[in-house]
XYZ file of C-alpha atoms in Angstrom:
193
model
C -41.099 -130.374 -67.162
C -41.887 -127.191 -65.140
C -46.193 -126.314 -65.194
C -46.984 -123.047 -66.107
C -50.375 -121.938 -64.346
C -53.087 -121.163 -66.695
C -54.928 -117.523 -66.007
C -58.183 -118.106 -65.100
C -60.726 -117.952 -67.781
C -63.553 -116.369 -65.810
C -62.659 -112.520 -65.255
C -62.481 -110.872 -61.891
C -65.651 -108.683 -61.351
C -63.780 -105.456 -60.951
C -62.407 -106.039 -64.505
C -66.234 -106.523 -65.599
C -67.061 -103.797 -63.772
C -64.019 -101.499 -65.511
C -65.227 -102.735 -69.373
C -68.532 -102.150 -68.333
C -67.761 -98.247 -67.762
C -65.836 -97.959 -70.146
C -67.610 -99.134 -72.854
C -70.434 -96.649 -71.406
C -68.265 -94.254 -72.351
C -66.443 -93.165 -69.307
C -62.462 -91.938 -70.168
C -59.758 -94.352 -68.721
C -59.439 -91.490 -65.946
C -62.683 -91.448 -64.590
C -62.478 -95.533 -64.642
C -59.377 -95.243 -62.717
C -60.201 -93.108 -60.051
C -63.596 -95.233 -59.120
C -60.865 -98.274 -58.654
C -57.834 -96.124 -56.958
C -55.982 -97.100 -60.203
C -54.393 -94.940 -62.704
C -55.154 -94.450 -66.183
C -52.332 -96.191 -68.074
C -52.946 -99.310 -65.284
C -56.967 -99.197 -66.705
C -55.694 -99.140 -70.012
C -53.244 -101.996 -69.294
C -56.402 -103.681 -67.774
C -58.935 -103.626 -70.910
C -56.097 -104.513 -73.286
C -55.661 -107.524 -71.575
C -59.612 -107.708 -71.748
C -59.306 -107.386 -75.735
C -61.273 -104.245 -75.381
C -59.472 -101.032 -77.934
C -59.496 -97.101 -77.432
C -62.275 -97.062 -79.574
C -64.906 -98.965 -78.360
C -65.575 -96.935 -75.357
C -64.337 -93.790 -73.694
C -63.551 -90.697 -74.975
C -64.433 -92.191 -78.861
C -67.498 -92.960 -77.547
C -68.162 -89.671 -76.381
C -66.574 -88.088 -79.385
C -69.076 -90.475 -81.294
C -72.021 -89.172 -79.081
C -71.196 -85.817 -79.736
C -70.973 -86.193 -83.714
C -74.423 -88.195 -83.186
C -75.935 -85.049 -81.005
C -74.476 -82.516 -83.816
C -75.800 -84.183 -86.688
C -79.569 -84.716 -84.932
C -79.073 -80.650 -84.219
C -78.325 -80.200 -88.044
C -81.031 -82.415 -89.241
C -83.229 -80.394 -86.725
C -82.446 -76.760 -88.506
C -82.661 -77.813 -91.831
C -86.092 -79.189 -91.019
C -86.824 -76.426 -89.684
C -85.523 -74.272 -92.369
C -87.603 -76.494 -94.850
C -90.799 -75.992 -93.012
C -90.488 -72.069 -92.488
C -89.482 -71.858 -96.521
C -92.603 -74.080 -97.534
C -94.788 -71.445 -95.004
C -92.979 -68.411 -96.660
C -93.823 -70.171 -100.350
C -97.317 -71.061 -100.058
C -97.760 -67.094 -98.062
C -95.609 -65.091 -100.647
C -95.623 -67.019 -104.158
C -99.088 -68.707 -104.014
C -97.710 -72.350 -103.935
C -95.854 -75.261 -102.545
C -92.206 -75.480 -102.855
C -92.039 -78.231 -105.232
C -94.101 -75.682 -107.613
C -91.751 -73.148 -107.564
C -88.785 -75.425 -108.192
C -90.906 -76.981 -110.988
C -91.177 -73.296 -112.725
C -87.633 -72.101 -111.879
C -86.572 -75.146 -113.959
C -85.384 -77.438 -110.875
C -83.251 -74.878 -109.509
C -83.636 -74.572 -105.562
C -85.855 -71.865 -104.000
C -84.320 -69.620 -101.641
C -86.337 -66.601 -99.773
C -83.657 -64.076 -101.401
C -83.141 -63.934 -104.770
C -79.441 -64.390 -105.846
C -78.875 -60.706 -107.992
C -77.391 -62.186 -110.870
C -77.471 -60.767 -113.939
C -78.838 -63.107 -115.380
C -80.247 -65.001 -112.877
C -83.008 -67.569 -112.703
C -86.823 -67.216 -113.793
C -87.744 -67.207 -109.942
C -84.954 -64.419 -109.202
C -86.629 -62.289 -112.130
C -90.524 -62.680 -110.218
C -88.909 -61.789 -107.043
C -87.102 -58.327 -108.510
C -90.315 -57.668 -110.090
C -92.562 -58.423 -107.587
C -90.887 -56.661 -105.188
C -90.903 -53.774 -107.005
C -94.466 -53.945 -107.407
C -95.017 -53.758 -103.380
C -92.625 -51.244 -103.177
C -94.284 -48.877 -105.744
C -97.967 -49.434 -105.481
C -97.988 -51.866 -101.966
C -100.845 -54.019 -104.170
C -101.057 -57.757 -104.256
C -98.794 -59.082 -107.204
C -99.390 -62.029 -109.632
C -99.019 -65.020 -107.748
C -95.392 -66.994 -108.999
C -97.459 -69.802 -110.827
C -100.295 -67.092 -112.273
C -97.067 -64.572 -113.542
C -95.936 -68.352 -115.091
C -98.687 -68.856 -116.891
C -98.985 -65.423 -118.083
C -95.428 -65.705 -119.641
C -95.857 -69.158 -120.968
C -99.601 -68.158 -122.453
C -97.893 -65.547 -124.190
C -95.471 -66.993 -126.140
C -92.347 -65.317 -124.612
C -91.611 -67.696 -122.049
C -88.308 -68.503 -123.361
C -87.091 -65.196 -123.984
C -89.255 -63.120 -122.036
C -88.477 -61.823 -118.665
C -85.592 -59.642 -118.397
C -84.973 -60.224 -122.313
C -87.074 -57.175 -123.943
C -90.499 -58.358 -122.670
C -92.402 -57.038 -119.749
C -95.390 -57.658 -118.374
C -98.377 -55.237 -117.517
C -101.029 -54.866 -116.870
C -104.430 -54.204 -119.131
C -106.444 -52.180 -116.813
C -104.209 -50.310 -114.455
C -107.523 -49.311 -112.588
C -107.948 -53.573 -111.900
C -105.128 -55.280 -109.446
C -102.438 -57.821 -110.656
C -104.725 -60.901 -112.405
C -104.143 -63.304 -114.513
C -106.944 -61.841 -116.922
C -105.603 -58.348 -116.400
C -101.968 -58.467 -117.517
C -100.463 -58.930 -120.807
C -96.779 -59.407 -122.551
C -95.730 -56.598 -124.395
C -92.417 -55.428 -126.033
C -90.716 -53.192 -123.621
C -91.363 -49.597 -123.417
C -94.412 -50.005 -125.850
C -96.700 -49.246 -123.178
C -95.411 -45.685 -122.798
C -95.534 -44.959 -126.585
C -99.409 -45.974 -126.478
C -99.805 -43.807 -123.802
C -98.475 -40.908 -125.991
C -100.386 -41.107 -128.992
């Protein structure tokens, strides 16, 4: 009966060493050349060690790199998120959960989408905007121009549908106790009479 010698079960500490910087995430290359070996020989040498191609290496980087991309992402949409909720309370007069709340859950952009038929927040920003383009006066805030539509009854099938809103005094700026729903073009045949 021939003995066949057992490999020691204690690993030699260049082989520690290797793992070590691999697993750190250094390629099978860069391994290599800190030992004089080559690549495939390093690869060779953590197989043996039961270590795979990914748990160290260039996966690790690759995973590192995912990691770094998705904290970069995260970082811009916060940031996105914090300049909208700024631009909300400064242009429509509340938070963003507000505005969501009256555009009937539908997400808040700072551009409106120019559809025809596009949300209630879409129709306060056309208006609105062509308030400050006309007269460059303060507008209705979005939950005061709201409240005006839902006060009056025409909430539903108001804005953009045959309603408008103006206002009572055109002397007073845009209030929520100076405006008023009326059938559209109504206005101008008061004015004529």
């Amino acid at each position: 009966m021939t003995l066949i010698p057992i490999k020691s079960q204690t690993a030699e500490p260049r082989e520690i060493t290797m793992e070590r910087l691999y697993r750190q995430g250094e390629t099978l290359a860069q391994v290599g050349d800190k030992f004089g070996l080559t690549r495939e020989r390093v690869r060779q040498i953590l197989k043996e060690r039961g270590v795979s191609k990914d748990q160290g290496g260039e996966a690790l980087q690759a995973a590192r790199r995912k990691e770094q991309k998705e904290r970069t992402r995260q970082q811009r949409r916060q940031a996105r998120q914090e300049y909208l909720a700024e631009w909300c309370l400064q242009a429509l007069g509340c938070t963003i959960d507000e505005a969501v709340r009256i555009n009937g859950g539908k997400p808040i952009t700072r551009q409106r989408s120019c559809r025809p038929n596009g949300s209630a927040y879409d129709k306060y920003l056309g208006i609105r905007n062509q308030v400050l383009l006309k007269n460059r006066t303060a507008y209705l805030s979005l939950p005061d121009w709201h409240q005006a539509w839902v006060r009056s009854g025409h909430w539903e099938d108001g804005p953009g549908h045959g309603w408008c809103l103006i206002k009572i005094d055109p002397q007073k700026p845009w209030e929520l106790n100076n405006v008023h729903v009326v059938r559209a073009g109504s206005w101008i045949k008061r004015g004529k009479s």
